[in-house]
Amino acid sequence: MNQTGAGLMLRRFLAFMARYVSPAGFAAGTALLITFIALFTPPYIGMADNGDFFRVLYSNGLYFHLPDYDSQYLGYFIKEFGILQYYNENVAIYYSSQSLLIQLALALNKLFVSTVIFDVRVQSAILTLLFIVAIYLLVESLTWKMKPLYGYIIAVLAVFMFADTAYTAFFNSFFSESIVLIMVILTFASGLLLYRRRYNDYAMVAVLAISGLLLTTSKQQNAPVGIILAATCLFLLLIRKEKKFKVIMFSTLSLLFFSGIATYALIPKEFVNINQYHAMTRGILLGSDDPERALEKMGVNKQYAILKNSIYYEPFTTVDVNSHILEKYFYSQYGFGEILGYYVSHPKQAISMLDLAAKNAFTIRPPAMGNYEKEEGKSFGQQTMFFSGYSLLKKALAPKTFGFIVIWIAVVTGVYMPSFVTAIQRRDFRNALRFPFIFSMILMGLSGIFVSIIGAGDADLSKHEFLFTVTFDLVTFVVISDAIRRRLWQRDSRLDSEPE
């Protein structure tokens, strides 16, 4: 077959596809198929517990009902949990939007599955549906009115990157990363859809507000997200002149801002101590050549240098981490501001910690947790390779230095800044929206790194930096997509002809 014939067949195939399924629909359908095979057909793929599940289980009326559960920590995925049958005396250890998801899944489980045993796949089904909607909106925001060939290339790229089981395995677990993934995509997609004036503005603002709120309140370290999104929403006040729209937008940004403040304020004292302990022992002391002097500079007794490299959860410790002595002479002597100030005054050590963070910033699947059930006969901690091409490629090829992250930010900013400046000069605020939303993703990702280091040192970095790895992938995906559709430097002129 000659090239002319092949080209004709390709055009006919694309025309056929475009008639019956859009690139967004294709991406959503393909992602659904892959995720269904991974999570809902044997061997079931999920995430093993690393000890964090108890934080959300008991307060939501669930418990560990397997007698050998403790022996399966880190190694094996467990899909069934007991449902408390009587009064639940357990109070919430911390406040999280994740509880809303668990309560919905629990209600559906009792209605359709069992009132005694909770199957985590019920929760996974809810997350999968939300994930498919998120993928659809993301791809639609980039491929709307695009030539079919380019649109389907972007759709395939979206599936390759975001339907990777390193991401979707979180759905079959009680880790809040599943909510973070979906809500970040929905937040970004709604912003891009507002930029392109696709769908009703009020509907997209509602998606932005709800997803941003759920994202901010999903875990304590996401507190800065609400403030970043609130600042981004200031641009949205300018895209329409109606008073009603401005009132709604101001209410939205206020809600996001105060949700960030509240998320930080409601961090339980126990978690504050855990994070403070690791911020010192696995952060400042870890990277210091003279830990005694580092402590003295922060007004802490130098004898606590003996805690260097220690973990809060160690069964045998030099001193009781919950003791009154540590509370009075250690925890009370420093906080977030003092730790930040130390790193600012010790840039060499700060850069060293940032490089350490960068080594974990491109790993989607935490290396410690297995993905299979014990009865599958897999080795302890074995992880799936099913549809994991992107996560493996990213882990292997991404430069592991903070310098690369800085270069990446500079390139992205340089690519999108010209069209942003032009749009501002023209007072075309709708066309100016793209860069603020892209930059807000970058800031959210950086907040994940900085909060992890300042708040907990190198403790469980690969999991704490999940927000960065998601935002990095989203921004990189949009850059590649805009390059494919030739919209990197140009504003979208098609918006000019469309009325508000």
XYZ file of C-alpha atoms in Angstrom:
500
model
C 0.000 0.000 0.000
C 1.464 3.399 -0.981
C 1.649 6.402 1.335
C -1.332 8.095 -0.340
C -3.519 5.070 0.314
C -2.339 4.769 3.910
C -3.013 8.453 4.475
C -6.498 8.141 3.056
C -7.279 5.173 5.289
C -5.997 7.065 8.317
C -8.181 10.075 7.517
C -11.231 7.852 7.088
C -10.517 6.064 10.357
C -10.089 9.352 12.206
C -13.293 10.710 10.660
C -15.117 7.558 11.777
C -13.720 7.828 15.290
C -14.481 11.533 15.530
C -18.078 10.871 14.494
C -18.756 8.378 17.266
C -16.265 9.083 20.043
C -14.336 12.242 20.850
C -10.704 12.168 21.990
C -11.929 12.878 25.529
C -14.415 10.016 25.324
C -11.725 7.721 23.941
C -9.331 8.614 26.772
C -12.016 8.119 29.420
C -13.165 4.794 27.981
C -9.655 3.414 27.607
C -8.665 4.529 31.107
C -11.817 2.878 32.476
C -11.002 -0.419 30.758
C -7.411 -0.485 32.022
C -8.393 0.514 35.554
C -11.197 -2.064 35.655
C -8.818 -4.851 34.630
C -6.231 -3.755 37.214
C -8.492 -3.207 40.217
C -11.567 -5.379 39.685
C -10.332 -8.566 38.033
C -7.985 -11.169 39.598
C -5.246 -10.753 40.619
C -6.611 -7.636 42.311
C -4.162 -4.752 42.568
C -4.141 -2.433 45.566
C -1.843 -0.930 48.169
C -0.567 -2.603 51.322
C -0.998 -0.783 54.628
C 2.118 0.953 55.969
C 0.481 1.582 59.335
C -1.461 4.701 58.337
C -4.867 3.092 57.750
C -5.829 3.155 61.438
C -6.010 6.956 61.241
C -9.194 6.818 59.173
C -10.593 3.319 59.756
C -11.812 3.258 63.351
C -13.337 6.733 63.342
C -15.341 5.745 60.257
C -16.754 2.556 61.769
C -14.302 0.046 60.290
C -11.700 -2.210 61.891
C -8.988 -4.753 61.043
C -10.793 -8.086 61.277
C -8.072 -10.436 59.967
C -6.138 -12.133 62.832
C -2.839 -11.975 60.918
C -3.267 -8.401 59.655
C -0.145 -7.099 61.400
C 2.045 -9.660 59.623
C 0.897 -8.304 56.257
C 1.949 -4.678 56.841
C 3.822 -3.295 53.819
C 3.809 -6.658 52.055
C 0.261 -7.490 50.974
C -2.878 -5.701 49.841
C -5.974 -6.520 51.927
C -9.369 -5.785 50.422
C -11.777 -6.666 53.248
C -12.302 -5.009 56.635
C -14.795 -5.460 59.446
C -17.741 -3.103 59.999
C -18.388 -2.122 63.609
C -21.844 -3.360 64.593
C -22.433 -1.289 67.711
C -21.695 2.150 69.112
C -18.427 3.558 67.775
C -16.521 5.260 70.568
C -13.572 6.185 68.347
C -13.284 9.859 67.496
C -11.586 11.200 64.391
C -7.816 11.404 64.828
C -7.723 14.215 62.301
C -10.162 15.948 59.988
C -10.087 14.954 56.322
C -12.408 15.020 53.324
C -11.413 11.372 52.887
C -13.986 10.478 55.540
C -16.782 11.677 53.230
C -15.661 9.169 50.617
C -15.384 6.335 53.150
C -18.835 7.061 54.571
C -20.396 7.039 51.088
C -18.633 3.782 50.232
C -19.683 2.282 53.572
C -23.340 3.182 52.972
C -23.266 1.596 49.497
C -21.437 -1.452 50.854
C -24.137 -2.010 53.506
C -26.843 -1.555 50.878
C -25.480 -3.812 48.131
C -22.669 -5.986 49.523
C -22.636 -6.702 53.266
C -23.439 -5.097 56.611
C -20.615 -7.002 58.297
C -17.649 -6.923 55.881
C -16.492 -3.838 54.006
C -14.948 -4.452 50.574
C -12.530 -1.663 49.687
C -13.402 -2.184 46.023
C -16.718 -0.403 46.669
C -14.716 2.717 47.516
C -12.477 2.002 44.532
C -15.503 1.925 42.218
C -16.517 5.419 43.351
C -12.978 6.702 42.874
C -12.742 5.092 39.450
C -15.905 6.855 38.269
C -14.597 10.202 39.524
C -11.243 9.483 37.903
C -12.854 8.807 34.528
C -14.791 12.068 34.722
C -11.545 13.881 35.587
C -9.691 12.328 32.641
C -12.561 13.211 30.296
C -12.597 16.875 31.377
C -8.809 17.174 31.242
C -8.551 15.819 27.697
C -11.608 17.795 26.586
C -10.006 21.008 27.838
C -7.078 20.414 25.487
C -8.634 18.723 22.459
C -11.890 20.631 21.982
C -12.103 21.849 18.365
C -8.764 20.225 17.579
C -7.910 18.204 14.509
C -8.766 14.531 15.242
C -5.237 13.207 14.689
C -3.744 15.546 17.298
C -6.665 14.974 19.634
C -6.275 11.201 19.718
C -2.513 11.477 20.203
C -3.160 13.605 23.297
C -5.830 11.147 24.468
C -3.394 8.228 24.249
C -0.768 10.254 26.110
C -3.263 11.010 28.893
C -4.062 7.319 29.317
C -0.388 6.370 29.267
C 0.474 8.873 31.981
C -2.511 8.900 34.320
C -4.041 5.424 34.017
C -0.701 3.979 35.149
C -1.329 1.517 37.984
C 1.193 3.368 40.135
C -1.568 5.983 40.369
C -4.721 3.867 40.270
C -3.530 1.232 42.790
C -4.157 3.894 45.458
C -7.892 3.541 44.789
C -7.818 0.122 46.475
C -6.469 1.510 49.742
C -7.178 3.989 52.503
C -4.406 6.364 51.476
C -5.646 9.879 50.716
C -3.408 10.014 47.626
C -6.329 8.699 45.576
C -8.388 11.802 46.409
C -5.381 14.049 45.811
C -4.853 12.612 42.314
C -8.464 13.016 41.208
C -9.073 16.421 42.762
C -5.869 17.915 41.351
C -6.904 16.784 37.861
C -10.444 18.133 38.308
C -9.157 21.449 39.661
C -6.747 21.905 36.768
C -9.230 20.725 34.129
C -11.943 23.104 35.361
C -9.491 26.003 35.150
C -8.488 25.103 31.590
C -12.139 24.684 30.593
C -12.879 28.151 31.962
C -9.931 29.451 29.944
C -11.303 27.916 26.743
C -14.906 28.833 27.575
C -15.966 25.225 27.230
C -19.162 24.360 29.122
C -21.029 26.705 31.442
C -18.804 29.002 33.486
C -20.859 28.577 36.630
C -20.692 24.786 36.362
C -16.918 24.893 35.980
C -16.565 27.261 38.936
C -18.591 24.757 40.980
C -16.226 21.947 39.924
C -13.248 24.142 40.808
C -14.670 25.046 44.222
C -15.658 21.510 45.220
C -12.515 19.785 43.942
C -10.277 22.493 45.416
C -12.007 22.208 48.785
C -11.761 18.409 48.854
C -8.117 18.586 47.782
C -7.156 21.134 50.427
C -8.849 19.230 53.239
C -7.746 15.743 52.152
C -4.560 15.873 54.267
C -2.838 18.342 56.549
C 0.141 19.025 54.309
C -2.236 20.331 51.623
C -3.145 23.389 53.701
C -1.153 25.743 51.372
C -3.177 24.465 48.386
C -6.292 26.362 49.460
C -4.360 29.619 49.707
C -2.683 29.089 46.310
C -6.004 28.334 44.624
C -7.636 31.332 46.299
C -4.938 33.585 44.843
C -5.439 32.017 41.414
C -9.171 32.659 41.622
C -8.484 36.405 41.770
C -7.977 36.246 38.001
C -11.396 34.670 37.599
C -13.011 37.765 39.109
C -11.999 39.607 35.943
C -13.327 37.303 33.217
C -17.004 38.296 33.556
C -18.657 41.597 34.429
C -21.856 40.290 36.025
C -22.168 41.067 39.722
C -23.556 37.579 40.396
C -20.466 35.940 38.924
C -18.118 38.157 40.943
C -20.002 37.394 44.162
C -19.777 33.643 43.469
C -16.084 33.864 42.645
C -15.302 35.924 45.734
C -17.201 33.397 47.849
C -15.260 30.574 46.200
C -11.843 32.088 46.788
C -12.802 32.934 50.380
C -13.925 29.346 50.945
C -10.668 27.978 49.537
C -8.539 30.424 51.509
C -10.174 29.712 54.848
C -10.226 25.960 54.196
C -6.434 26.138 53.915
C -6.192 28.059 57.174
C -8.580 25.660 58.916
C -6.750 22.577 57.626
C -3.540 23.840 59.200
C -5.208 24.975 62.431
C -6.943 21.623 62.969
C -3.780 19.498 62.799
C -3.889 17.425 66.015
C -1.190 18.018 68.638
C 0.008 14.414 68.294
C 0.726 14.897 64.581
C 2.414 18.230 65.280
C 4.837 16.443 67.616
C 5.484 13.652 65.110
C 6.243 16.133 62.339
C 8.374 18.327 64.619
C 10.377 15.316 65.756
C 11.121 14.202 62.196
C 11.759 17.767 60.997
C 14.606 17.903 63.504
C 15.951 14.327 63.650
C 15.410 13.489 59.963
C 15.939 17.015 58.685
C 18.166 19.564 60.386
C 20.243 17.063 62.375
C 20.358 14.589 59.477
C 22.172 17.029 57.212
C 24.277 18.799 59.805
C 27.987 18.110 60.242
C 27.807 19.527 63.769
C 24.362 18.588 65.184
C 25.168 19.952 68.671
C 25.921 23.401 67.262
C 22.810 23.267 65.055
C 20.652 22.637 68.125
C 22.287 25.442 70.096
C 21.605 27.881 67.253
C 17.917 27.014 67.533
C 17.888 27.359 71.308
C 17.612 23.620 71.970
C 19.828 21.748 74.438
C 22.670 20.134 72.496
C 22.262 16.820 74.340
C 19.325 16.072 72.026
C 21.806 15.561 69.185
C 21.703 11.926 70.271
C 18.305 11.751 68.519
C 19.908 12.337 65.099
C 18.554 9.937 62.422
C 15.971 8.459 64.820
C 12.323 7.791 63.926
C 9.336 8.712 66.109
C 7.845 5.222 65.762
C 10.930 3.230 66.815
C 9.970 0.632 69.465
C 13.160 1.187 71.477
C 14.302 4.784 71.811
C 16.776 6.805 73.821
C 13.968 8.879 75.303
C 10.186 8.495 75.376
C 8.932 10.598 72.439
C 5.714 11.334 74.337
C 7.419 12.310 77.579
C 6.875 15.554 79.458
C 10.630 16.197 79.245
C 10.607 16.224 75.439
C 7.459 18.345 75.420
C 9.012 20.970 77.679
C 12.609 21.053 76.482
C 12.440 19.887 72.871
C 9.108 20.310 71.042
C 8.308 23.674 72.625
C 11.652 25.189 71.624
C 11.090 25.342 67.881
C 8.411 25.313 65.220
C 7.795 25.779 61.501
C 9.210 29.321 61.509
C 12.417 28.381 63.310
C 13.050 25.429 60.992
C 12.450 27.583 57.920
C 14.748 30.261 59.314
C 17.490 27.688 59.919
C 17.378 26.487 56.312
C 17.377 30.065 54.999
C 20.515 30.822 57.033
C 22.132 27.532 55.961
C 21.576 27.459 52.176
C 24.087 24.657 51.574
C 22.187 22.333 53.892
C 18.868 23.496 52.413
C 20.041 22.668 48.888
C 21.240 19.282 50.101
C 17.778 18.551 51.535
C 16.104 19.761 48.334
C 18.292 17.427 46.272
C 17.365 14.612 48.639
C 13.714 15.472 48.110
C 14.216 15.547 44.341
C 15.446 11.944 44.409
C 12.007 10.905 45.614
C 9.954 13.512 43.757
C 9.589 11.480 40.569
C 8.584 8.167 42.142
C 4.833 7.652 41.876
C 4.543 4.259 43.554
C 6.094 4.174 47.057
C 8.800 1.493 47.058
C 7.816 0.041 50.437
C 4.273 -1.219 49.757
C 3.251 -4.357 47.887
C 0.308 -4.512 45.460
C -0.952 -8.118 45.648
C -3.066 -10.115 48.076
C -1.251 -12.751 50.106
C -3.259 -15.610 48.593
C -1.892 -14.774 45.137
C 1.379 -16.412 46.181
C 3.506 -13.398 45.274
C 6.597 -12.533 47.281
C 6.275 -10.170 50.241
C 6.105 -6.578 48.999
C 5.984 -7.492 45.294
C 4.663 -4.714 43.070
C 2.707 -4.991 39.848
C 4.176 -4.250 36.445
C 0.764 -4.193 34.742
C 0.374 -0.932 32.784
C 3.257 0.685 34.660
C 5.259 1.901 31.681
C 5.057 5.592 32.480
C 5.887 5.324 36.187
C 8.870 3.076 35.465
C 10.070 5.358 32.666
C 9.696 8.443 34.826
C 11.541 6.905 37.754
C 14.396 5.721 35.532
C 14.902 8.785 33.330
C 13.946 11.860 35.357
C 17.027 13.722 36.668
C 17.099 13.412 40.451
C 18.235 16.922 41.366
C 16.365 20.015 42.468
C 18.271 21.895 39.788
C 16.278 20.006 37.164
C 13.045 21.102 38.848
C 14.221 24.718 38.726
C 15.053 24.389 35.016
C 11.668 22.755 34.363
C 9.883 25.645 36.100
C 11.921 28.191 34.125
C 11.123 26.492 30.800
C 7.392 26.232 31.532
C 7.263 29.848 32.704
C 9.204 31.034 29.657
C 6.898 29.157 27.319
C 3.622 30.514 28.700
C 4.592 33.967 29.971
C 4.582 35.768 26.566
C 0.952 34.924 25.794
C -0.002 35.817 29.376
C 1.650 39.254 29.139
C 0.043 39.886 25.742
C -3.386 38.954 27.071
C -2.977 41.242 30.096
C -1.906 44.125 27.870
C -5.017 43.570 25.760
C -7.097 43.302 28.946
C -8.191 39.920 27.599
C -8.403 38.273 31.010
C -10.034 35.099 29.722
C -7.025 34.384 27.527
C -4.729 35.207 30.449
C -6.148 32.365 32.574
C -3.972 29.571 31.227
C -0.679 30.655 32.804
C -2.071 31.372 36.316
C -3.586 27.897 36.499
C -0.404 26.260 35.207
C 1.701 28.257 37.649
C -0.665 27.404 40.508
C -0.017 23.723 39.766
C 3.726 24.384 39.982
C 3.317 26.209 43.299
C 1.146 23.426 44.682
C 3.794 20.880 43.733
C 6.565 22.947 45.302
C 4.489 23.325 48.463
C 4.396 19.535 48.648
C 8.205 19.440 48.612
C 8.811 22.332 50.996
C 6.157 21.287 53.506
C 7.551 17.743 53.480
C 11.106 18.876 54.201
C 10.321 21.608 56.709
C 7.534 19.629 58.322
C 9.029 16.132 58.499
C 12.552 16.009 57.055
C 13.175 12.975 54.885
C 10.588 10.789 56.673
C 8.525 8.891 54.060
C 9.444 11.433 51.369
C 8.272 9.398 48.367
C 4.726 9.391 49.734
C 4.758 12.937 51.128
C 5.788 14.321 47.735
C 2.885 12.737 45.886
C 1.335 16.157 45.251
C 4.468 17.251 43.399
C 4.625 14.176 41.192
C 0.969 14.667 40.173
C 1.334 18.366 39.393
C 4.601 17.736 37.551
C 2.863 15.184 35.350
C -0.133 17.442 34.728
C 1.927 20.480 33.750
C 4.262 18.385 31.587
C 1.241 16.756 29.934
C -0.271 20.165 29.115
C 3.042 21.471 27.733
C 3.367 18.461 25.428
C -0.289 18.740 24.417
C 0.007 22.444 23.636
C 3.135 21.704 21.612
C 1.180 19.105 19.625
C -1.663 21.538 18.976
C 0.778 24.426 18.446
C -0.569 26.589 21.266
C 2.544 27.055 23.405
C 3.223 30.745 22.788
C -0.041 31.834 21.173
C -3.189 32.852 22.895
C -6.300 30.967 21.767
C -7.699 33.324 19.122
C -10.844 31.216 18.805
C -12.006 32.716 22.111
C -12.258 36.151 20.539
C -15.272 35.229 18.442
C -17.179 33.565 21.225
C -19.370 35.774 23.430
C -19.391 35.540 27.180
